[in-house]
Coordinates of C-alpha atoms in Angstrom, one line a residue:
X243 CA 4.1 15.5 -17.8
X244 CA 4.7 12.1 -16.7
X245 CA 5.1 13.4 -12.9
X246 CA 2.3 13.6 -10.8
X247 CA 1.2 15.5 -8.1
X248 CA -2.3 14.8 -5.5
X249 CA -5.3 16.4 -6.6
X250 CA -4.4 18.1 -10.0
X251 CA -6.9 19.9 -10.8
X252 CA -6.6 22.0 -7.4
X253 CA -3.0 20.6 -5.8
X254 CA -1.6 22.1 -2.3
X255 CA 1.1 23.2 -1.5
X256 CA 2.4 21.4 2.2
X257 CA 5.3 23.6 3.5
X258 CA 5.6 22.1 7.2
X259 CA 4.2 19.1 9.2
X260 CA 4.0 17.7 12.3
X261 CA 3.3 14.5 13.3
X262 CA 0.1 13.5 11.6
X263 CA -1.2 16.8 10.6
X264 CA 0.8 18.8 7.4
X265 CA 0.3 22.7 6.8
X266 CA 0.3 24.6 3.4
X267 CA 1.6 27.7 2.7
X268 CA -1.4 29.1 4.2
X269 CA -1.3 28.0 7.5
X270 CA -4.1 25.6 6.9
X271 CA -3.8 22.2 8.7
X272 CA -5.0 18.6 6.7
X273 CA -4.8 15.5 9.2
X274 CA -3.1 12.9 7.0
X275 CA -4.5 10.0 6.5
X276 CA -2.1 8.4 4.1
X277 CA 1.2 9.1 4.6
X278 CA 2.9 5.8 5.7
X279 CA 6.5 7.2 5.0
X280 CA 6.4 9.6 8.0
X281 CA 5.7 6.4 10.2
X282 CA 5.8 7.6 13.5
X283 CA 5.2 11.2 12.5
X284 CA 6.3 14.1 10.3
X285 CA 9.4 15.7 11.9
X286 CA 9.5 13.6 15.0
X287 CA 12.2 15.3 16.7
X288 CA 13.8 12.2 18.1
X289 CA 14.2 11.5 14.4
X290 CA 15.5 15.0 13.0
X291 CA 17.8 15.0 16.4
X292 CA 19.3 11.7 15.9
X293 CA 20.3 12.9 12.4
X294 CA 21.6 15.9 12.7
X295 CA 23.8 14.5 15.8
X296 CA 25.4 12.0 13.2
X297 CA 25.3 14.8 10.1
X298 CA 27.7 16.8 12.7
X299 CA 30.4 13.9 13.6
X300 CA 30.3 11.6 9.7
X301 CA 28.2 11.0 7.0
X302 CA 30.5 8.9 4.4
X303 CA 30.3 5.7 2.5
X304 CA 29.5 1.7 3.6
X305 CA 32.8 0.7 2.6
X306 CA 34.4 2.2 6.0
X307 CA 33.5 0.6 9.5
X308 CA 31.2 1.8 11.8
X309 CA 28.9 1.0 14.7
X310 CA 25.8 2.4 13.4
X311 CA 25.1 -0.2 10.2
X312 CA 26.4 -2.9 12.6
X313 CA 24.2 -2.1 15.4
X314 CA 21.4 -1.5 13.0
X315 CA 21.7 -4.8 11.6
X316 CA 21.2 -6.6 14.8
X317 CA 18.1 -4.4 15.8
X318 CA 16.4 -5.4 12.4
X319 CA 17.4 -8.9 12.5
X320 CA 16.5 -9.2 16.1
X321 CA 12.4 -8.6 14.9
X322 CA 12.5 -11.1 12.3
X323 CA 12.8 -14.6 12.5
X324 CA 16.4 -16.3 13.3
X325 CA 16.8 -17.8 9.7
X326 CA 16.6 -14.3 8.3
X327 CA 19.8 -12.6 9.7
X328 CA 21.6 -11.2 6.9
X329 CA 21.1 -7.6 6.0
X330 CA 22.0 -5.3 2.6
X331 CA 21.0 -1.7 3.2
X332 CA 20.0 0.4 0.3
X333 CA 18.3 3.9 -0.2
X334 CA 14.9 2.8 -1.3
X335 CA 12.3 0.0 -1.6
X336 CA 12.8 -0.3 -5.4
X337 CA 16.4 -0.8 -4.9
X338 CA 15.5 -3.9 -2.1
X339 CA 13.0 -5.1 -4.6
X340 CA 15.6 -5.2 -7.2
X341 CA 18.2 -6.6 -5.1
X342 CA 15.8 -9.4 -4.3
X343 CA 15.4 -10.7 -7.4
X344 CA 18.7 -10.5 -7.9
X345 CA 19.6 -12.9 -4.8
X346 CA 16.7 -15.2 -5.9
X347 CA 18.3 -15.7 -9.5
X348 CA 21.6 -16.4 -8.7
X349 CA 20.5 -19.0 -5.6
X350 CA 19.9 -21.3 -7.5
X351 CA 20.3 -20.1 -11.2
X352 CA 16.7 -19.6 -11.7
X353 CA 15.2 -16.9 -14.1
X354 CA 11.1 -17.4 -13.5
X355 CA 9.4 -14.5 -11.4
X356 CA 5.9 -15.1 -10.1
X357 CA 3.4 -11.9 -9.3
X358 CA 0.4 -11.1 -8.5
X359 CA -2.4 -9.4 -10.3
X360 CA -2.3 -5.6 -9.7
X361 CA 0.8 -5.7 -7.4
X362 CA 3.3 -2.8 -7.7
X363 CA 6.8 -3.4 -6.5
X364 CA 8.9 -0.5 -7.5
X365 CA 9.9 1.7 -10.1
X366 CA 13.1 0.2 -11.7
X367 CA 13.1 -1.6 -15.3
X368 CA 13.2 -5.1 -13.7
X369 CA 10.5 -4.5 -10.9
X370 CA 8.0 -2.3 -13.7
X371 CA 8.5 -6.0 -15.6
X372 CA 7.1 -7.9 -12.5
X373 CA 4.1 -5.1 -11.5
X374 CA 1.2 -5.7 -13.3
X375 CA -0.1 -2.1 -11.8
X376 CA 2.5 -0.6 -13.5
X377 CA 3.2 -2.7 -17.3
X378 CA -0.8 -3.3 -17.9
X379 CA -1.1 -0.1 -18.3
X380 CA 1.5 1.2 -20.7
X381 CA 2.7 0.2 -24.0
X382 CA 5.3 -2.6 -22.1
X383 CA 4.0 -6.5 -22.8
X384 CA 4.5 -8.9 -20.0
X385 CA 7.8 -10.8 -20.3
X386 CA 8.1 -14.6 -21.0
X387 CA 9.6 -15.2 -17.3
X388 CA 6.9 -13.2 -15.6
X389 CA 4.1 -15.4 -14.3
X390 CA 0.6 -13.5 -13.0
X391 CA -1.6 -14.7 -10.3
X392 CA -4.8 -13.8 -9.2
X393 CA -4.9 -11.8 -6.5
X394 CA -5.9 -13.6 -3.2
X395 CA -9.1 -11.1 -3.2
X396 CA -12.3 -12.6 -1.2
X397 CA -13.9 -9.4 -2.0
X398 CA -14.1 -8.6 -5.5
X399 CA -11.6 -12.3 -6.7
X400 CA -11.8 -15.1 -8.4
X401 CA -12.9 -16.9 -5.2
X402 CA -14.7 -15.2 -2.7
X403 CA -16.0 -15.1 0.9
X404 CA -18.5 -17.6 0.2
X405 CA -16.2 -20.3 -0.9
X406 CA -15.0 -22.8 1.3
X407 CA -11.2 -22.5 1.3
X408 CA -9.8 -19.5 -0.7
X409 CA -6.6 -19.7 0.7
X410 CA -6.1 -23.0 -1.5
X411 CA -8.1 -22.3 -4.1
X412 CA -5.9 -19.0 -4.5
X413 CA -2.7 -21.1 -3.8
X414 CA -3.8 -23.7 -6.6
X415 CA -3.1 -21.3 -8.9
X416 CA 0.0 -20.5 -7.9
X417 CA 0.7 -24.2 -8.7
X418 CA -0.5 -24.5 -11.7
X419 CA 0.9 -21.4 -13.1
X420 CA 4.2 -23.6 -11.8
X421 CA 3.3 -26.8 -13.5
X422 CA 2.7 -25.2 -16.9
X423 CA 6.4 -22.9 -16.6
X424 CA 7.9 -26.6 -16.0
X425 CA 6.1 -28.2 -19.1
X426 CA 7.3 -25.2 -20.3
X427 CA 10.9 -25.9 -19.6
X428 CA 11.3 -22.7 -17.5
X429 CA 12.3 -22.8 -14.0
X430 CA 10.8 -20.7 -10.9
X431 CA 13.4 -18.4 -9.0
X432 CA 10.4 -16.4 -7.0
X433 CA 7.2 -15.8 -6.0
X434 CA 6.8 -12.0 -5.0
X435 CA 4.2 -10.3 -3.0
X436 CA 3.1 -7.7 -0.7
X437 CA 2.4 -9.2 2.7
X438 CA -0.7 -7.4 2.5
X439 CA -1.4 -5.5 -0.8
X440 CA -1.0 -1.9 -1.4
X441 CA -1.8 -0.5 -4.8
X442 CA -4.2 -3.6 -5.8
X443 CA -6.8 -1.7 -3.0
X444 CA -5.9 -2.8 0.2
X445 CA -5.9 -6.4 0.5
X446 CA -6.2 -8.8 3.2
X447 CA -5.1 -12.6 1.7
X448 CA -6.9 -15.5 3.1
X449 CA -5.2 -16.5 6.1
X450 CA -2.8 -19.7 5.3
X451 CA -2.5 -18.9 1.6
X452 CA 1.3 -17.8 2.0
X453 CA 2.3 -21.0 3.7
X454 CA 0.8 -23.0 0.8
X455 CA 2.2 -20.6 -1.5
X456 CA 5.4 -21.1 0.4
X457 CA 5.5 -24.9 0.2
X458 CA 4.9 -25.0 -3.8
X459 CA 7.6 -22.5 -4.9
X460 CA 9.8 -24.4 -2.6
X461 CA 9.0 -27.0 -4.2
X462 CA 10.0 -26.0 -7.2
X463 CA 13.3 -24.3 -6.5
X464 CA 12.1 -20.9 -5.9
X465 CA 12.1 -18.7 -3.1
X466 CA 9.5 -16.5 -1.3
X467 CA 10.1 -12.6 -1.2
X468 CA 7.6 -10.7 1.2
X469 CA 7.5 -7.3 0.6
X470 CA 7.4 -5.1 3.4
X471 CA 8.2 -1.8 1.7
X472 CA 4.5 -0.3 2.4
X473 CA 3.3 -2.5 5.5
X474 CA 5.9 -3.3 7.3
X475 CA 7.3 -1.6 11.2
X476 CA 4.1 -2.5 13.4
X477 CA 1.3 -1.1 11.2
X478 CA -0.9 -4.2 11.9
X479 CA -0.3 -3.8 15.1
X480 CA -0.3 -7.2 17.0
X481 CA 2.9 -7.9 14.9
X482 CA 6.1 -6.1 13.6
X483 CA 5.8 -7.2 10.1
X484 CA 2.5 -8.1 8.3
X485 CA 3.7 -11.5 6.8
X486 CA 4.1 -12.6 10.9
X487 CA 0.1 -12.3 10.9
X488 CA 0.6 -15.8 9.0
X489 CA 2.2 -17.8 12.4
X490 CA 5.0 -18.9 12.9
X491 CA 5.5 -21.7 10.4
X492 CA 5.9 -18.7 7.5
X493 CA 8.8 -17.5 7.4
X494 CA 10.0 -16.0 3.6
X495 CA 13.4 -16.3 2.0
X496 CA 14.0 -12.4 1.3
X497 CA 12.1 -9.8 3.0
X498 CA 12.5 -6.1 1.4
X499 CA 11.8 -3.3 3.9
X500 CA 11.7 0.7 2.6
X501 CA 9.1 3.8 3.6
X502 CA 8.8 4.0 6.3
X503 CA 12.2 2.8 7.7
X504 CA 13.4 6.0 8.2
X505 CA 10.8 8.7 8.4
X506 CA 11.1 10.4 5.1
X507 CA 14.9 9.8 5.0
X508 CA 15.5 7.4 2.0
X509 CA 17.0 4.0 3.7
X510 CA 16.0 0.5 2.6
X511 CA 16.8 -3.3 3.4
X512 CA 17.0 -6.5 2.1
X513 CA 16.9 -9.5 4.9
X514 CA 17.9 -13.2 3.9
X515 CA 19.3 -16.5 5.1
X516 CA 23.0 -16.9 5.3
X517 CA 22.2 -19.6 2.5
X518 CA 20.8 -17.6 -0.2
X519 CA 23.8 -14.6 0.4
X520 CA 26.5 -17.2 0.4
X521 CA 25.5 -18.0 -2.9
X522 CA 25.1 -14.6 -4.0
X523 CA 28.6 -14.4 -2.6
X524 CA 29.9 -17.2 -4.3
X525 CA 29.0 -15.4 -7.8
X526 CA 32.1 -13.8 -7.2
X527 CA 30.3 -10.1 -7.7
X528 CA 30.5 -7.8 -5.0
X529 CA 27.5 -5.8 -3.8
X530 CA 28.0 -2.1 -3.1
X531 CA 26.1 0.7 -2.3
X532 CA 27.2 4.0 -2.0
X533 CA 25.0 5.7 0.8
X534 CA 23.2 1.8 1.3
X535 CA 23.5 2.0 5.4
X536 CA 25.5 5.1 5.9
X537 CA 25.6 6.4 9.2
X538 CA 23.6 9.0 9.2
X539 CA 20.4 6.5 7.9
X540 CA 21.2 4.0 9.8
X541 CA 21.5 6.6 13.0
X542 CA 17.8 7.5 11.7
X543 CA 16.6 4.3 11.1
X544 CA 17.6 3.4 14.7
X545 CA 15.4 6.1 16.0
X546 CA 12.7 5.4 14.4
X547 CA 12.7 1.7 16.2
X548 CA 13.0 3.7 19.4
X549 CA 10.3 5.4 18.7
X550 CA 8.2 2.6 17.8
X551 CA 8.9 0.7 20.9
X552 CA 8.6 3.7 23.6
X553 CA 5.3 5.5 22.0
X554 CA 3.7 1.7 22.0
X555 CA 3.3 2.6 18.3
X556 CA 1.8 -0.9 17.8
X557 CA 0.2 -0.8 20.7
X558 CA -1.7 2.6 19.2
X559 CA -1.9 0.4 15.8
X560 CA -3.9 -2.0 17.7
X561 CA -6.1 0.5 19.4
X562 CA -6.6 3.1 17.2
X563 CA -7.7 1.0 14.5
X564 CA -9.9 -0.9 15.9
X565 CA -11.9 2.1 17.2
X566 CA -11.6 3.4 13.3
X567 CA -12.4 -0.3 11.8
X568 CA -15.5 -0.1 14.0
X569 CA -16.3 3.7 12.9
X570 CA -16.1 2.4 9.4
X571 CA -18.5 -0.4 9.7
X572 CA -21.0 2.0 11.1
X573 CA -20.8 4.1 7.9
X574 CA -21.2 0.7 5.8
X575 CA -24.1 -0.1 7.6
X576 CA -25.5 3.5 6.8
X577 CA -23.8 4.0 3.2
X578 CA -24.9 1.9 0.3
X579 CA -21.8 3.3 -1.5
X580 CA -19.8 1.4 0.7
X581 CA -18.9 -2.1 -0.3
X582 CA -16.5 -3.2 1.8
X583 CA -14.3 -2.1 4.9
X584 CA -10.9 -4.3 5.3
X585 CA -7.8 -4.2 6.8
X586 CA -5.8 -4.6 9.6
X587 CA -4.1 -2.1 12.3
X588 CA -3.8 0.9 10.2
X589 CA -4.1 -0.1 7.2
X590 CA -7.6 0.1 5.7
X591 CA -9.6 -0.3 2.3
X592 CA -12.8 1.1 2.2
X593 CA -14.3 -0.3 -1.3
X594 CA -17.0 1.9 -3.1
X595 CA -19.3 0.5 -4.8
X596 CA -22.5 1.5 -7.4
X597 CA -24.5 -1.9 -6.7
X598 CA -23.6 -4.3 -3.9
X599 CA -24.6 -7.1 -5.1
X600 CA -22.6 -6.7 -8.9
X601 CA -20.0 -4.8 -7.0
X602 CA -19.4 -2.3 -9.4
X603 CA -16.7 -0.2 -8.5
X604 CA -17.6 3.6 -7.7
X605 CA -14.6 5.1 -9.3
X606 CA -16.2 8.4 -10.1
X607 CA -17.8 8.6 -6.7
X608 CA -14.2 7.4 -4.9
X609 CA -12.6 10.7 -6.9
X610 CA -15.4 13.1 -5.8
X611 CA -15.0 12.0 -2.4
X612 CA -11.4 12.3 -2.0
X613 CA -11.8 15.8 -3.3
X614 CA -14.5 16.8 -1.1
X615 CA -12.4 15.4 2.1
X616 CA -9.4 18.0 1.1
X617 CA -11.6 20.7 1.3
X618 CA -12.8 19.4 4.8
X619 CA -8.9 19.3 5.6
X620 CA -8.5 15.3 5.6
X621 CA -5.9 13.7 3.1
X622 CA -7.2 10.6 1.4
X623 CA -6.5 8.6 -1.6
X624 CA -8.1 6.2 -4.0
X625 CA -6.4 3.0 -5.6
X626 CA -6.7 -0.3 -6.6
X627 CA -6.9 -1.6 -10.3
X628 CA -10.8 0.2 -10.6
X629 CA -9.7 3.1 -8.8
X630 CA -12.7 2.8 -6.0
X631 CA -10.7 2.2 -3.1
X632 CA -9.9 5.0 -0.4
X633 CA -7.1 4.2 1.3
X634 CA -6.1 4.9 4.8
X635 CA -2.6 4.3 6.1
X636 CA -1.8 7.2 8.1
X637 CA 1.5 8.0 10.5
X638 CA 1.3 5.7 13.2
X639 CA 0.7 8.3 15.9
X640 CA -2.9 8.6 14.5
X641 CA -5.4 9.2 17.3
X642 CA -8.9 7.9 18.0
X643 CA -9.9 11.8 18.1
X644 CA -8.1 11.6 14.3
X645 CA -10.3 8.5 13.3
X646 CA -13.3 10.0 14.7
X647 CA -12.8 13.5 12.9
X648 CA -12.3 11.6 9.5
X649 CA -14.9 9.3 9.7
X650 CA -17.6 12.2 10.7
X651 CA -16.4 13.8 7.3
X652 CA -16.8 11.0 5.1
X653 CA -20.0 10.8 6.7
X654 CA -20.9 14.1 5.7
X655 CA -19.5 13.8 2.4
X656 CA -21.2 10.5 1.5
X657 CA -24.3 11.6 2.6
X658 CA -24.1 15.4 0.6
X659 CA -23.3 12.5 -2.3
X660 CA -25.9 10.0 -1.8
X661 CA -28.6 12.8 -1.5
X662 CA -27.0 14.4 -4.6
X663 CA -27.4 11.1 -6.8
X664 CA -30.2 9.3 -4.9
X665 CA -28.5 6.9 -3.6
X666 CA -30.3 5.0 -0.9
X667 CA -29.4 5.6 2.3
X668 CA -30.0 5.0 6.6
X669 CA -31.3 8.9 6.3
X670 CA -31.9 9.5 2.4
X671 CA -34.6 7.9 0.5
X672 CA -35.5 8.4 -3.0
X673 CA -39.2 8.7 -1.2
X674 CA -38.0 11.8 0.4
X675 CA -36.8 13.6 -3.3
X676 CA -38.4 11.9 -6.1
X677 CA -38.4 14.4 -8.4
X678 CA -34.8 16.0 -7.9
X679 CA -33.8 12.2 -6.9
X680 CA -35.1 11.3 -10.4
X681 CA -33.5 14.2 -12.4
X682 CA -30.1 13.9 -10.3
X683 CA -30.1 10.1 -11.6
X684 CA -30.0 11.0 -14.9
X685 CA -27.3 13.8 -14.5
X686 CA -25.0 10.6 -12.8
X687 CA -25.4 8.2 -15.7
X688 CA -24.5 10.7 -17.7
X689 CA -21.8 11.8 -15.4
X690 CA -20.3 7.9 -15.2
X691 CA -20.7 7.3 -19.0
X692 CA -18.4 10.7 -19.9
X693 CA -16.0 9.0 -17.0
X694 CA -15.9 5.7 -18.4
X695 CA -15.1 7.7 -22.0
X696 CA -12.0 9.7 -20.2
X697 CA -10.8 6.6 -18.0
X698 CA -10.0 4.5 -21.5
X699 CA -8.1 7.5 -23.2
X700 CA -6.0 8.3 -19.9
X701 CA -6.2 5.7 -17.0
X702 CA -3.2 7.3 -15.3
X703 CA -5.0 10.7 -14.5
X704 CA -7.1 8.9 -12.5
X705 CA -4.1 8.0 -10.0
X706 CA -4.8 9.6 -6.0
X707 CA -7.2 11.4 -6.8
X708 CA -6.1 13.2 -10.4
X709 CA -9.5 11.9 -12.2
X710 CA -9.6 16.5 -12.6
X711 CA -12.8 16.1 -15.2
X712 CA -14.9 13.8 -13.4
X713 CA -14.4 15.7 -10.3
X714 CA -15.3 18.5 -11.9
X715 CA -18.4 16.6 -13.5
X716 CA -19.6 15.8 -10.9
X717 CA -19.1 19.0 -8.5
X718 CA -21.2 20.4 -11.4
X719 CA -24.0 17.6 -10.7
X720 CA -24.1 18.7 -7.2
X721 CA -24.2 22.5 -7.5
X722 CA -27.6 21.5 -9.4

């Protein structure tokens, strides 16, 4: 019971896929709009070719030499920065995570891990410990070495748009959260975070709040651990890895790298300065991996950089979601129920919201919606700690024909929705419906106060779209 699957209450069934478009059993295509492990398209067959060509010659251990992890390892090092030139290849993003935190204890005997709010970094004891997404919402306590910071969040944060320099005022308390671990007597080994984050609803930190970050866990003995595992491989577009939207005075200690490395097949890495792995040398433990870099991944993951480069996969980042940013922002303009568009390249937030000046997260509404876009054939998803934020991170081969297609049926749905619940609109007035518009309006408070109810005495149903009850509330409310 503890495994999930998209869209409970009516799941699919996806037997084949292509590039950004996925095909259930009967025969019916969804464009998806939120896959970012199939990064430059399900089943490329560059991808599937280069494997099966090493799957017929060797698939073995790491402990044997061969070209592939070598050649590999100077690809990936040569799109980072030159400090960061030491690779360790695992099979997924929460064993990079974990083998982070691992090099950042034993650099410099360290124990202290600081995290933001909502961040998610993997699915292993010690990484559910530092992911507040994760331990806030079970029985688990936050540990004594765990340290939480706000989220750099300008939309719905501590500090806001409207201030005058949320990139410190974020940063600030980072440090202080540092101050009071030394009066403490504890020492910082990390800070961790998703260049741009994820799970916590797609956000965009303040730019220069990762170089001040940077400079006070230095500072204090710690090192800095981007995580790349969702965002990285061009998806921003203009740069390979998200953290590099920053400049080129950030660099980070210990970038993790997973998803989308390989497609679909599970390979992982861990970068780092020859510093920090001699001293995880110097421990006198060896590190091994089993399949960590075997041939056959690393023969995939090397495809999928070919791929990137030759399709201008960034170059389509760049393009294509621009046009879609733009699309958005037309919607916003038109849709009360949108908040907030953000994001960079392909990787957008689009924040629903009940009042826009309270911003009170649409959670029921976000559910509804990602329902009503399966049945017009587009995969979506809704996260963030309130559960209000569609997400869209699609393969990278995404079109603007793609972008224009989904945004015409959110359109479609938000509107059916607005109308529904008289919700102001460009086109729907409560002028135009007062009397449904006023019986509808009941039916949604009541709707949202059953929602709240079942949100408290399961929060994890709500997860991509398995709120099941409220969808069904409130498909009820609109057959009305």
């Amino acid at each position: 019971p503890s495994c999930k699957v998209f869209f409970a209450s009516d799941p699919i069934k996806i037997v084949r896929a292509r590039r950004q478009y996925m095909f259930d059993e009967n025969g019916e295509q969804y464009l998806d709009c939120i896959n970012n492990v199939a990064h430059v398209g399900h089943c490329h067959p560059e991808v599937v070719k280069a494997a099966l060509k090493q799957m017929e010659l060797l698939n073995t251990n790491s402990r044997f030499l061969h070209d592939n992890i070598v050649e590999y390892a100077k690809r990936l090092s040569a799109t980072l920065p030159e400090k960061l030139s030491v690779c360790y290849f695992t099979n997924s993003g929460s064993e990079a995570n974990d083998l982070a935190l691992r090099l950042a204890r034993q650099f410099r005997g360290h124990q202290d891990v600081i995290t933001l709010d909502h961040a998610y970094h993997g699915h292993l004891s010690s990484l559910i410990e530092i992911s507040p997404y994760k331990f806030q919402k079970g029985k688990d306590v936050k540990k004594e070495f765990v340290h939480v910071a706000p989220t750099p969040d300008t939309y719905r944060g501590k500090y806001r748009e409207d201030h005058a320099d949320p990139a410190s005022a974020y940063a600030d308390e980072v440090k202080k959260i540092i101050e009071d671990a030394h009066n403490s007597g504890r020492k910082i080994a990390a800070f961790i975070a998703e260049s741009m984050q994820s799970c916590g609803g797609q956000i965009i930190p303040p730019a220069g709040y990762f170089q001040k970050v940077a400079k006070y866990v230095h500072g204090a003995g710690g090192v800095f651990i981007a995580d790349e595992v969702q965002v990285g491989f061009g998806r921003v577009g203009k740069h390979f890895w998200s953290f590099q939207m920053d400049g080129e005075d950030f660099v980070p200690d210990i970038v993790t790298m997973g998803k989308p490395m390989g497609n679909g097949h599970p390979v992982a890495c861990v970068v780092t300065t020859k510093e920090i792995a001699g001293a995880f040398s110097s421990s006198g433990m060896e590190y091994f991996n089993t399949y960590g870099g075997n041939p056959v991944s690393c023969a995939v993951g090397l495809a999928v950089l070919d791929i990137i480069a030759n399709e201008d996969l960034q170059g389509n980042a760049t393009r294509v979601g621009n046009y879609l940013t733009e699309l958005l922002k037309k919607q916003k303009a038109k849709h009360t129920l949108i908040g907030d568009i953000r994001g960079i390249g392909l990787f957008i937030g689009i924040d629903l919201v009940k009042d826009h000046l309270k911003r009170t997260p649409a959670t029921a509404e976000a559910q509804h919606i990602i329902y009503k876009m399966k049945e017009k054939r587009v995969l979506l998803s809704a996260d963030g700690p309130h559960r209000n934020v569609l997400k869209i991170k699609p393969p990278m081969c995404f079109t603007e024909e793609d972008a224009k297609f989904m945004v015409d049926q959110l359109d479609g749905v938000l509107t059916v929705l607005e109308e529904a619940t008289g919700t102001k609109s460009e086109s729907v007035t409560s002028e135009n419906i007062p009397c449904k518009t006023k019986m509808l309006k009941e039916a949604h408070v009541e709707l949202l106060r059953d929602s709240t109810t079942d949100s408290r005495e399961n929060p994890s149903r709500k997860r991509n779209g398995m709120c099941a009850d409220t969808h069904s509330l409130l498909s009820k409310r609109l057959k009305t």
